[in-house]
Amino acid sequence: MHLIDTHSHLYASEFDADREEALARAVEAGVGALLLPAIDSESHEGLFALCRSHPERCVPMMGLHPTSVNDNPRWREELALVARYLDAPPAGIDRFCAVGEIGLDFYWSDRYVSEQTEAFATQCRWAAQRDLPVAIHSRAAGEAMCAAVAAEAVRARTEGLRLRGVFHAFSEDADTYRRLKACGDFLFGIGGVVTFKKSALAETVRDMELSDLLLETDCPYLTPAPHRGERNESAYVRFVCERIAAIKGTTPEEVAAVTTANARRMFGLPSDAGR
């Protein structure tokens, strides 16, 4: 199988002791490409270093995470840095495959709704202007996210542009899936949560089209069964693939082929990405 982990934080400090080994395990498991989202300026050094050392496998995104807006008096400076990098990637980085990880997250606090919404809308507009997809993080912000994406999709169309991308770590219900899908060209990243015994996501995935799905780990977080409770890593994306295949009544090979093709199309990856 040829797999793509469309959301991996392999550059995070949790992998400092065995990053190369974790990447080798991913390749051995059939993961030919890893898409790496940015969080904020503190993540950039590790992100860039990994992509420079493994340009054939590690593909960077650039964006400002919503929780990096919270209680951060410099968040607009961080946002301006995102724009500068999108227009002029640093040495050794050819391009960014998406504007991400961006979004809304009201789980920890609802004191920064206005600031997060401004940062999210701004980055959506930058993505549309540059014809890049967005990688969207949404937590405890379902209705606000639906409204924001719908509004930004309409804005883009009125300007002759398009807003497109992926809802990372999607775990909402089938109705939300349909509402978001109606906004335009959006895919839905499915990760380890789908393997949890009490997760309702399996029922949602049953109602989703395979052509709308991407595979991801969000490592080192959201570890799938049978490794739940351990550190997650990109090699474990195959467990997500196998679980989706069981839910959809098809083979892991079919899920791998379709989701890999989806990732190549959305993120502008070469035809051999994932191999």
PDB file of N, CA and C in Angstrom, residues 171-267:
ATOM      1  N   SER A 171     -14.188  15.007  13.324  1.00  0.00           N
ATOM      2  CA  SER A 171     -14.859  14.101  14.264  1.00  0.00           C
ATOM      3  C   SER A 171     -16.297  14.534  14.521  1.00  0.00           C
ATOM      4  N   GLU A 172     -16.852  15.316  13.582  1.00  0.00           N
ATOM      5  CA  GLU A 172     -18.221  15.793  13.738  1.00  0.00           C
ATOM      6  C   GLU A 172     -19.203  14.755  13.185  1.00  0.00           C
ATOM      7  N   ASP A 173     -20.495  15.104  13.183  1.00  0.00           N
ATOM      8  CA  ASP A 173     -21.513  14.170  12.703  1.00  0.00           C
ATOM      9  C   ASP A 173     -21.709  14.308  11.193  1.00  0.00           C
ATOM     10  N   ALA A 174     -22.557  13.427  10.647  1.00  0.00           N
ATOM     11  CA  ALA A 174     -22.759  13.389   9.206  1.00  0.00           C
ATOM     12  C   ALA A 174     -23.416  14.667   8.689  1.00  0.00           C
ATOM     13  N   ASP A 175     -24.259  15.285   9.495  1.00  0.00           N
ATOM     14  CA  ASP A 175     -24.897  16.526   9.065  1.00  0.00           C
ATOM     15  C   ASP A 175     -23.861  17.634   8.888  1.00  0.00           C
ATOM     16  N   THR A 176     -22.925  17.734   9.832  1.00  0.00           N
ATOM     17  CA  THR A 176     -21.871  18.739   9.710  1.00  0.00           C
ATOM     18  C   THR A 176     -20.995  18.457   8.502  1.00  0.00           C
ATOM     19  N   TYR A 177     -20.700  17.191   8.263  1.00  0.00           N
ATOM     20  CA  TYR A 177     -19.948  16.793   7.064  1.00  0.00           C
ATOM     21  C   TYR A 177     -20.634  17.312   5.803  1.00  0.00           C
ATOM     22  N   ARG A 178     -21.930  17.112   5.715  1.00  0.00           N
ATOM     23  CA  ARG A 178     -22.644  17.558   4.521  1.00  0.00           C
ATOM     24  C   ARG A 178     -22.677  19.076   4.408  1.00  0.00           C
ATOM     25  N   ARG A 179     -22.822  19.759   5.526  1.00  0.00           N
ATOM     26  CA  ARG A 179     -22.839  21.232   5.506  1.00  0.00           C
ATOM     27  C   ARG A 179     -21.496  21.790   5.042  1.00  0.00           C
ATOM     28  N   LEU A 180     -20.422  21.221   5.549  1.00  0.00           N
ATOM     29  CA  LEU A 180     -19.099  21.706   5.173  1.00  0.00           C
ATOM     30  C   LEU A 180     -18.755  21.333   3.734  1.00  0.00           C
ATOM     31  N   LYS A 181     -19.142  20.152   3.336  1.00  0.00           N
ATOM     32  CA  LYS A 181     -18.883  19.721   1.962  1.00  0.00           C
ATOM     33  C   LYS A 181     -19.584  20.638   0.965  1.00  0.00           C
ATOM     34  N   ALA A 182     -20.756  21.136   1.333  1.00  0.00           N
ATOM     35  CA  ALA A 182     -21.516  22.012   0.444  1.00  0.00           C
ATOM     36  C   ALA A 182     -20.833  23.349   0.223  1.00  0.00           C
ATOM     37  N   CYS A 183     -19.844  23.677   1.056  1.00  0.00           N
ATOM     38  CA  CYS A 183     -19.154  24.961   0.926  1.00  0.00           C
ATOM     39  C   CYS A 183     -18.183  24.981  -0.243  1.00  0.00           C
ATOM     40  N   GLY A 184     -17.809  23.818  -0.753  1.00  0.00           N
ATOM     41  CA  GLY A 184     -16.874  23.797  -1.865  1.00  0.00           C
ATOM     42  C   GLY A 184     -16.024  22.540  -1.888  1.00  0.00           C
ATOM     43  N   ASP A 185     -14.815  22.678  -2.380  1.00  0.00           N
ATOM     44  CA  ASP A 185     -13.906  21.541  -2.545  1.00  0.00           C
ATOM     45  C   ASP A 185     -13.173  21.293  -1.232  1.00  0.00           C
ATOM     46  N   PHE A 186     -13.799  20.493  -0.375  1.00  0.00           N
ATOM     47  CA  PHE A 186     -13.212  20.178   0.925  1.00  0.00           C
ATOM     48  C   PHE A 186     -13.129  18.671   1.131  1.00  0.00           C
ATOM     49  N   LEU A 187     -12.016  18.259   1.721  1.00  0.00           N
ATOM     50  CA  LEU A 187     -11.813  16.876   2.126  1.00  0.00           C
ATOM     51  C   LEU A 187     -11.770  16.821   3.649  1.00  0.00           C
ATOM     52  N   PHE A 188     -11.794  15.600   4.180  1.00  0.00           N
ATOM     53  CA  PHE A 188     -11.937  15.417   5.619  1.00  0.00           C
ATOM     54  C   PHE A 188     -10.886  14.427   6.117  1.00  0.00           C
ATOM     55  N   GLY A 189      -9.991  14.931   6.975  1.00  0.00           N
ATOM     56  CA  GLY A 189      -8.920  14.099   7.506  1.00  0.00           C
ATOM     57  C   GLY A 189      -9.421  13.211   8.633  1.00  0.00           C
ATOM     58  N   ILE A 190      -9.251  11.913   8.466  1.00  0.00           N
ATOM     59  CA  ILE A 190      -9.681  10.944   9.466  1.00  0.00           C
ATOM     60  C   ILE A 190      -8.448  10.346  10.130  1.00  0.00           C
ATOM     61  N   GLY A 191      -8.451  10.387  11.464  1.00  0.00           N
ATOM     62  CA  GLY A 191      -7.305   9.902  12.214  1.00  0.00           C
ATOM     63  C   GLY A 191      -7.671   8.830  13.217  1.00  0.00           C
ATOM     64  N   GLY A 192      -6.867   8.728  14.259  1.00  0.00           N
ATOM     65  CA  GLY A 192      -6.978   7.627  15.213  1.00  0.00           C
ATOM     66  C   GLY A 192      -8.293   7.528  15.937  1.00  0.00           C
ATOM     67  N   VAL A 193      -9.034   8.618  16.054  1.00  0.00           N
ATOM     68  CA  VAL A 193     -10.311   8.590  16.777  1.00  0.00           C
ATOM     69  C   VAL A 193     -11.260   7.559  16.179  1.00  0.00           C
ATOM     70  N   VAL A 194     -11.161   7.316  14.874  1.00  0.00           N
ATOM     71  CA  VAL A 194     -12.077   6.371  14.232  1.00  0.00           C
ATOM     72  C   VAL A 194     -11.869   4.943  14.727  1.00  0.00           C
ATOM     73  N   THR A 195     -10.712   4.681  15.341  1.00  0.00           N
ATOM     74  CA  THR A 195     -10.432   3.326  15.844  1.00  0.00           C
ATOM     75  C   THR A 195     -10.870   3.120  17.287  1.00  0.00           C
ATOM     76  N   PHE A 196     -11.293   4.192  17.970  1.00  0.00           N
ATOM     77  CA  PHE A 196     -11.675   4.069  19.378  1.00  0.00           C
ATOM     78  C   PHE A 196     -12.997   3.317  19.493  1.00  0.00           C
ATOM     79  N   LYS A 197     -13.097   2.450  20.484  1.00  0.00           N
ATOM     80  CA  LYS A 197     -14.274   1.588  20.617  1.00  0.00           C
ATOM     81  C   LYS A 197     -15.565   2.368  20.793  1.00  0.00           C
ATOM     82  N   LYS A 198     -15.540   3.456  21.548  1.00  0.00           N
ATOM     83  CA  LYS A 198     -16.758   4.203  21.834  1.00  0.00           C
ATOM     84  C   LYS A 198     -16.902   5.451  20.962  1.00  0.00           C
ATOM     85  N   SER A 199     -16.105   5.554  19.922  1.00  0.00           N
ATOM     86  CA  SER A 199     -16.165   6.733  19.067  1.00  0.00           C
ATOM     87  C   SER A 199     -17.370   6.680  18.129  1.00  0.00           C
ATOM     88  N   ALA A 200     -18.078   7.802  18.035  1.00  0.00           N
ATOM     89  CA  ALA A 200     -19.199   7.902  17.094  1.00  0.00           C
ATOM     90  C   ALA A 200     -18.714   8.192  15.682  1.00  0.00           C
ATOM     91  N   LEU A 201     -17.424   8.451  15.519  1.00  0.00           N
ATOM     92  CA  LEU A 201     -16.895   8.801  14.208  1.00  0.00           C
ATOM     93  C   LEU A 201     -17.065   7.665  13.205  1.00  0.00           C
ATOM     94  N   ALA A 202     -17.020   6.429  13.684  1.00  0.00           N
ATOM     95  CA  ALA A 202     -17.180   5.301  12.762  1.00  0.00           C
ATOM     96  C   ALA A 202     -18.511   5.373  12.023  1.00  0.00           C
ATOM     97  N   GLU A 203     -19.577   5.750  12.727  1.00  0.00           N
ATOM     98  CA  GLU A 203     -20.880   5.866  12.081  1.00  0.00           C
ATOM     99  C   GLU A 203     -20.899   7.018  11.085  1.00  0.00           C
ATOM    100  N   THR A 204     -20.217   8.103  11.419  1.00  0.00           N
ATOM    101  CA  THR A 204     -20.127   9.222  10.475  1.00  0.00           C
ATOM    102  C   THR A 204     -19.386   8.795   9.217  1.00  0.00           C
ATOM    103  N   VAL A 205     -18.258   8.116   9.386  1.00  0.00           N
ATOM    104  CA  VAL A 205     -17.468   7.670   8.239  1.00  0.00           C
ATOM    105  C   VAL A 205     -18.277   6.738   7.346  1.00  0.00           C
ATOM    106  N   ARG A 206     -19.162   5.952   7.949  1.00  0.00           N
ATOM    107  CA  ARG A 206     -20.014   5.063   7.165  1.00  0.00           C
ATOM    108  C   ARG A 206     -20.862   5.853   6.158  1.00  0.00           C
ATOM    109  N   ASP A 207     -21.223   7.088   6.536  1.00  0.00           N
ATOM    110  CA  ASP A 207     -22.055   7.932   5.678  1.00  0.00           C
ATOM    111  C   ASP A 207     -21.248   8.839   4.751  1.00  0.00           C
ATOM    112  N   MET A 208     -19.940   8.814   4.877  1.00  0.00           N
ATOM    113  CA  MET A 208     -19.089   9.696   4.072  1.00  0.00           C
ATOM    114  C   MET A 208     -18.619   8.981   2.812  1.00  0.00           C
ATOM    115  N   GLU A 209     -18.385   9.765   1.756  1.00  0.00           N
ATOM    116  CA  GLU A 209     -17.847   9.214   0.531  1.00  0.00           C
ATOM    117  C   GLU A 209     -16.343   9.009   0.685  1.00  0.00           C
ATOM    118  N   LEU A 210     -15.845   7.860   0.228  1.00  0.00           N
ATOM    119  CA  LEU A 210     -14.412   7.599   0.307  1.00  0.00           C
ATOM    120  C   LEU A 210     -13.631   8.657  -0.468  1.00  0.00           C
ATOM    121  N   SER A 211     -14.218   9.178  -1.514  1.00  0.00           N
ATOM    122  CA  SER A 211     -13.560  10.210  -2.324  1.00  0.00           C
ATOM    123  C   SER A 211     -13.419  11.528  -1.582  1.00  0.00           C
ATOM    124  N   ASP A 212     -14.027  11.649  -0.397  1.00  0.00           N
ATOM    125  CA  ASP A 212     -13.925  12.864   0.419  1.00  0.00           C
ATOM    126  C   ASP A 212     -12.932  12.716   1.568  1.00  0.00           C
ATOM    127  N   LEU A 213     -12.257  11.586   1.685  1.00  0.00           N
ATOM    128  CA  LEU A 213     -11.457  11.300   2.867  1.00  0.00           C
ATOM    129  C   LEU A 213      -9.959  11.397   2.616  1.00  0.00           C
ATOM    130  N   LEU A 214      -9.252  11.782   3.664  1.00  0.00           N
ATOM    131  CA  LEU A 214      -7.800  11.720   3.732  1.00  0.00           C
ATOM    132  C   LEU A 214      -7.419  10.965   4.994  1.00  0.00           C
ATOM    133  N   LEU A 215      -6.238  10.375   4.997  1.00  0.00           N
ATOM    134  CA  LEU A 215      -5.714   9.695   6.179  1.00  0.00           C
ATOM    135  C   LEU A 215      -4.723  10.601   6.890  1.00  0.00           C
ATOM    136  N   GLU A 216      -4.720  10.550   8.221  1.00  0.00           N
ATOM    137  CA  GLU A 216      -3.776  11.346   8.995  1.00  0.00           C
ATOM    138  C   GLU A 216      -3.553  10.706  10.352  1.00  0.00           C
ATOM    139  N   THR A 217      -2.483  11.148  11.023  1.00  0.00           N
ATOM    140  CA  THR A 217      -2.255  10.698  12.402  1.00  0.00           C
ATOM    141  C   THR A 217      -2.374  11.830  13.419  1.00  0.00           C
ATOM    142  N   ASP A 218      -1.971  13.053  13.057  1.00  0.00           N
ATOM    143  CA  ASP A 218      -1.816  14.151  14.015  1.00  0.00           C
ATOM    144  C   ASP A 218      -0.801  13.769  15.090  1.00  0.00           C
ATOM    145  N   CYS A 219       0.142  12.907  14.733  1.00  0.00           N
ATOM    146  CA  CYS A 219       1.132  12.470  15.718  1.00  0.00           C
ATOM    147  C   CYS A 219       1.931  13.665  16.225  1.00  0.00           C
ATOM    148  N   PRO A 220       2.270  13.652  17.524  1.00  0.00           N
ATOM    149  CA  PRO A 220       2.242  12.533  18.473  1.00  0.00           C
ATOM    150  C   PRO A 220       0.923  12.357  19.226  1.00  0.00           C
ATOM    151  N   TYR A 221      -0.157  12.986  18.727  1.00  0.00           N
ATOM    152  CA  TYR A 221      -1.443  12.961  19.432  1.00  0.00           C
ATOM    153  C   TYR A 221      -2.394  11.953  18.790  1.00  0.00           C
ATOM    154  N   LEU A 222      -3.521  11.686  19.492  1.00  0.00           N
ATOM    155  CA  LEU A 222      -4.651  10.905  18.970  1.00  0.00           C
ATOM    156  C   LEU A 222      -4.225   9.536  18.446  1.00  0.00           C
ATOM    157  N   THR A 223      -3.479   8.817  19.252  1.00  0.00           N
ATOM    158  CA  THR A 223      -2.955   7.512  18.853  1.00  0.00           C
ATOM    159  C   THR A 223      -4.074   6.503  18.637  1.00  0.00           C
ATOM    160  N   PRO A 224      -4.048   5.801  17.504  1.00  0.00           N
ATOM    161  CA  PRO A 224      -5.106   4.816  17.235  1.00  0.00           C
ATOM    162  C   PRO A 224      -4.898   3.526  18.014  1.00  0.00           C
ATOM    163  N   ALA A 225      -5.994   2.772  18.170  1.00  0.00           N
ATOM    164  CA  ALA A 225      -5.873   1.403  18.641  1.00  0.00           C
ATOM    165  C   ALA A 225      -5.124   0.632  17.552  1.00  0.00           C
ATOM    166  N   PRO A 226      -4.262  -0.317  17.921  1.00  0.00           N
ATOM    167  CA  PRO A 226      -4.073  -0.918  19.244  1.00  0.00           C
ATOM    168  C   PRO A 226      -2.985  -0.252  20.090  1.00  0.00           C
ATOM    169  N   HIS A 227      -2.563   0.950  19.748  1.00  0.00           N
ATOM    170  CA  HIS A 227      -1.484   1.616  20.482  1.00  0.00           C
ATOM    171  C   HIS A 227      -1.980   2.775  21.328  1.00  0.00           C
ATOM    172  N   ARG A 228      -3.273   2.874  21.525  1.00  0.00           N
ATOM    173  CA  ARG A 228      -3.826   3.990  22.286  1.00  0.00           C
ATOM    174  C   ARG A 228      -3.177   4.053  23.673  1.00  0.00           C
ATOM    175  N   GLY A 229      -2.836   5.277  24.084  1.00  0.00           N
ATOM    176  CA  GLY A 229      -2.134   5.464  25.351  1.00  0.00           C
ATOM    177  C   GLY A 229      -0.639   5.624  25.163  1.00  0.00           C
ATOM    178  N   GLU A 230      -0.135   5.297  23.957  1.00  0.00           N
ATOM    179  CA  GLU A 230       1.263   5.481  23.631  1.00  0.00           C
ATOM    180  C   GLU A 230       1.422   6.743  22.777  1.00  0.00           C
ATOM    181  N   ARG A 231       2.646   7.117  22.500  1.00  0.00           N
ATOM    182  CA  ARG A 231       2.897   8.209  21.566  1.00  0.00           C
ATOM    183  C   ARG A 231       2.485   7.770  20.156  1.00  0.00           C
ATOM    184  N   ASN A 232       1.793   8.627  19.464  1.00  0.00           N
ATOM    185  CA  ASN A 232       1.409   8.334  18.089  1.00  0.00           C
ATOM    186  C   ASN A 232       2.585   8.619  17.152  1.00  0.00           C
ATOM    187  N   GLU A 233       2.625   7.947  16.007  1.00  0.00           N
ATOM    188  CA  GLU A 233       3.621   8.234  14.986  1.00  0.00           C
ATOM    189  C   GLU A 233       3.047   7.909  13.616  1.00  0.00           C
ATOM    190  N   SER A 234       3.685   8.416  12.582  1.00  0.00           N
ATOM    191  CA  SER A 234       3.111   8.336  11.240  1.00  0.00           C
ATOM    192  C   SER A 234       2.925   6.908  10.745  1.00  0.00           C
ATOM    193  N   ALA A 235       3.725   5.984  11.212  1.00  0.00           N
ATOM    194  CA  ALA A 235       3.558   4.584  10.799  1.00  0.00           C
ATOM    195  C   ALA A 235       2.177   4.055  11.148  1.00  0.00           C
ATOM    196  N   TYR A 236       1.552   4.632  12.173  1.00  0.00           N
ATOM    197  CA  TYR A 236       0.261   4.125  12.646  1.00  0.00           C
ATOM    198  C   TYR A 236      -0.909   4.560  11.766  1.00  0.00           C
ATOM    199  N   VAL A 237      -0.631   5.331  10.723  1.00  0.00           N
ATOM    200  CA  VAL A 237      -1.723   5.716   9.825  1.00  0.00           C
ATOM    201  C   VAL A 237      -2.328   4.477   9.162  1.00  0.00           C
ATOM    202  N   ARG A 238      -1.567   3.408   9.086  1.00  0.00           N
ATOM    203  CA  ARG A 238      -2.110   2.192   8.463  1.00  0.00           C
ATOM    204  C   ARG A 238      -3.261   1.604   9.273  1.00  0.00           C
ATOM    205  N   PHE A 239      -3.268   1.820  10.600  1.00  0.00           N
ATOM    206  CA  PHE A 239      -4.380   1.328  11.412  1.00  0.00           C
ATOM    207  C   PHE A 239      -5.653   2.110  11.109  1.00  0.00           C
ATOM    208  N   VAL A 240      -5.502   3.379  10.809  1.00  0.00           N
ATOM    209  CA  VAL A 240      -6.642   4.201  10.396  1.00  0.00           C
ATOM    210  C   VAL A 240      -7.161   3.702   9.057  1.00  0.00           C
ATOM    211  N   CYS A 241      -6.252   3.431   8.140  1.00  0.00           N
ATOM    212  CA  CYS A 241      -6.620   2.907   6.829  1.00  0.00           C
ATOM    213  C   CYS A 241      -7.394   1.595   6.956  1.00  0.00           C
ATOM    214  N   GLU A 242      -6.897   0.701   7.782  1.00  0.00           N
ATOM    215  CA  GLU A 242      -7.544  -0.603   7.950  1.00  0.00           C
ATOM    216  C   GLU A 242      -8.924  -0.476   8.577  1.00  0.00           C
ATOM    217  N   ARG A 243      -9.060   0.438   9.527  1.00  0.00           N
ATOM    218  CA  ARG A 243     -10.365   0.631  10.182  1.00  0.00           C
ATOM    219  C   ARG A 243     -11.385   1.220   9.210  1.00  0.00           C
ATOM    220  N   ILE A 244     -10.981   2.186   8.422  1.00  0.00           N
ATOM    221  CA  ILE A 244     -11.898   2.758   7.437  1.00  0.00           C
ATOM    222  C   ILE A 244     -12.324   1.694   6.429  1.00  0.00           C
ATOM    223  N   ALA A 245     -11.394   0.857   6.015  1.00  0.00           N
ATOM    224  CA  ALA A 245     -11.729  -0.217   5.085  1.00  0.00           C
ATOM    225  C   ALA A 245     -12.792  -1.138   5.673  1.00  0.00           C
ATOM    226  N   ALA A 246     -12.645  -1.484   6.950  1.00  0.00           N
ATOM    227  CA  ALA A 246     -13.629  -2.358   7.604  1.00  0.00           C
ATOM    228  C   ALA A 246     -14.993  -1.680   7.668  1.00  0.00           C
ATOM    229  N   ILE A 247     -15.008  -0.377   7.978  1.00  0.00           N
ATOM    230  CA  ILE A 247     -16.265   0.373   8.073  1.00  0.00           C
ATOM    231  C   ILE A 247     -16.952   0.442   6.718  1.00  0.00           C
ATOM    232  N   LYS A 248     -16.166   0.681   5.666  1.00  0.00           N
ATOM    233  CA  LYS A 248     -16.719   0.883   4.330  1.00  0.00           C
ATOM    234  C   LYS A 248     -16.932  -0.413   3.564  1.00  0.00           C
ATOM    235  N   GLY A 249     -16.512  -1.543   4.133  1.00  0.00           N
ATOM    236  CA  GLY A 249     -16.694  -2.827   3.468  1.00  0.00           C
ATOM    237  C   GLY A 249     -15.844  -2.977   2.221  1.00  0.00           C
ATOM    238  N   THR A 250     -14.616  -2.450   2.282  1.00  0.00           N
ATOM    239  CA  THR A 250     -13.699  -2.562   1.158  1.00  0.00           C
ATOM    240  C   THR A 250     -12.334  -2.989   1.675  1.00  0.00           C
ATOM    241  N   THR A 251     -11.323  -2.896   0.841  1.00  0.00           N
ATOM    242  CA  THR A 251      -9.993  -3.340   1.236  1.00  0.00           C
ATOM    243  C   THR A 251      -9.118  -2.166   1.661  1.00  0.00           C
ATOM    244  N   PRO A 252      -8.130  -2.420   2.519  1.00  0.00           N
ATOM    245  CA  PRO A 252      -7.185  -1.350   2.846  1.00  0.00           C
ATOM    246  C   PRO A 252      -6.483  -0.805   1.611  1.00  0.00           C
ATOM    247  N   GLU A 253      -6.234  -1.658   0.644  1.00  0.00           N
ATOM    248  CA  GLU A 253      -5.572  -1.216  -0.581  1.00  0.00           C
ATOM    249  C   GLU A 253      -6.420  -0.190  -1.324  1.00  0.00           C
ATOM    250  N   GLU A 254      -7.738  -0.406  -1.352  1.00  0.00           N
ATOM    251  CA  GLU A 254      -8.627   0.547  -2.011  1.00  0.00           C
ATOM    252  C   GLU A 254      -8.655   1.872  -1.256  1.00  0.00           C
ATOM    253  N   VAL A 255      -8.739   1.817   0.066  1.00  0.00           N
ATOM    254  CA  VAL A 255      -8.730   3.040   0.867  1.00  0.00           C
ATOM    255  C   VAL A 255      -7.416   3.790   0.662  1.00  0.00           C
ATOM    256  N   ALA A 256      -6.307   3.063   0.659  1.00  0.00           N
ATOM    257  CA  ALA A 256      -5.006   3.696   0.458  1.00  0.00           C
ATOM    258  C   ALA A 256      -4.932   4.365  -0.907  1.00  0.00           C
ATOM    259  N   ALA A 257      -5.393   3.677  -1.946  1.00  0.00           N
ATOM    260  CA  ALA A 257      -5.303   4.220  -3.304  1.00  0.00           C
ATOM    261  C   ALA A 257      -6.138   5.484  -3.449  1.00  0.00           C
ATOM    262  N   VAL A 258      -7.359   5.458  -2.931  1.00  0.00           N
ATOM    263  CA  VAL A 258      -8.251   6.612  -3.095  1.00  0.00           C
ATOM    264  C   VAL A 258      -7.769   7.794  -2.264  1.00  0.00           C
ATOM    265  N   THR A 259      -7.421   7.554  -1.008  1.00  0.00           N
ATOM    266  CA  THR A 259      -7.010   8.671  -0.147  1.00  0.00           C
ATOM    267  C   THR A 259      -5.673   9.265  -0.580  1.00  0.00           C
ATOM    268  N   THR A 260      -4.781   8.438  -1.096  1.00  0.00           N
ATOM    269  CA  THR A 260      -3.510   8.946  -1.602  1.00  0.00           C
ATOM    270  C   THR A 260      -3.741   9.817  -2.834  1.00  0.00           C
ATOM    271  N   ALA A 261      -4.626   9.367  -3.722  1.00  0.00           N
ATOM    272  CA  ALA A 261      -4.970  10.186  -4.892  1.00  0.00           C
ATOM    273  C   ALA A 261      -5.625  11.497  -4.462  1.00  0.00           C
ATOM    274  N   ASN A 262      -6.480  11.433  -3.445  1.00  0.00           N
ATOM    275  CA  ASN A 262      -7.115  12.650  -2.920  1.00  0.00           C
ATOM    276  C   ASN A 262      -6.068  13.642  -2.428  1.00  0.00           C
ATOM    277  N   ALA A 263      -5.088  13.134  -1.683  1.00  0.00           N
ATOM    278  CA  ALA A 263      -4.041  14.001  -1.128  1.00  0.00           C
ATOM    279  C   ALA A 263      -3.195  14.616  -2.233  1.00  0.00           C
ATOM    280  N   ARG A 264      -2.835  13.830  -3.216  1.00  0.00           N
ATOM    281  CA  ARG A 264      -2.034  14.362  -4.319  1.00  0.00           C
ATOM    282  C   ARG A 264      -2.773  15.498  -5.022  1.00  0.00           C
ATOM    283  N   ARG A 265      -4.055  15.293  -5.269  1.00  0.00           N
ATOM    284  CA  ARG A 265      -4.840  16.319  -5.959  1.00  0.00           C
ATOM    285  C   ARG A 265      -4.972  17.585  -5.126  1.00  0.00           C
ATOM    286  N   MET A 266      -5.361  17.449  -3.875  1.00  0.00           N
ATOM    287  CA  MET A 266      -5.632  18.615  -3.053  1.00  0.00           C
ATOM    288  C   MET A 266      -4.373  19.438  -2.783  1.00  0.00           C
ATOM    289  N   PHE A 267      -3.268  18.770  -2.503  1.00  0.00           N
ATOM    290  CA  PHE A 267      -2.070  19.470  -2.076  1.00  0.00           C
ATOM    291  C   PHE A 267      -1.052  19.681  -3.195  1.00  0.00           C
TER     292      PHE A 267
END
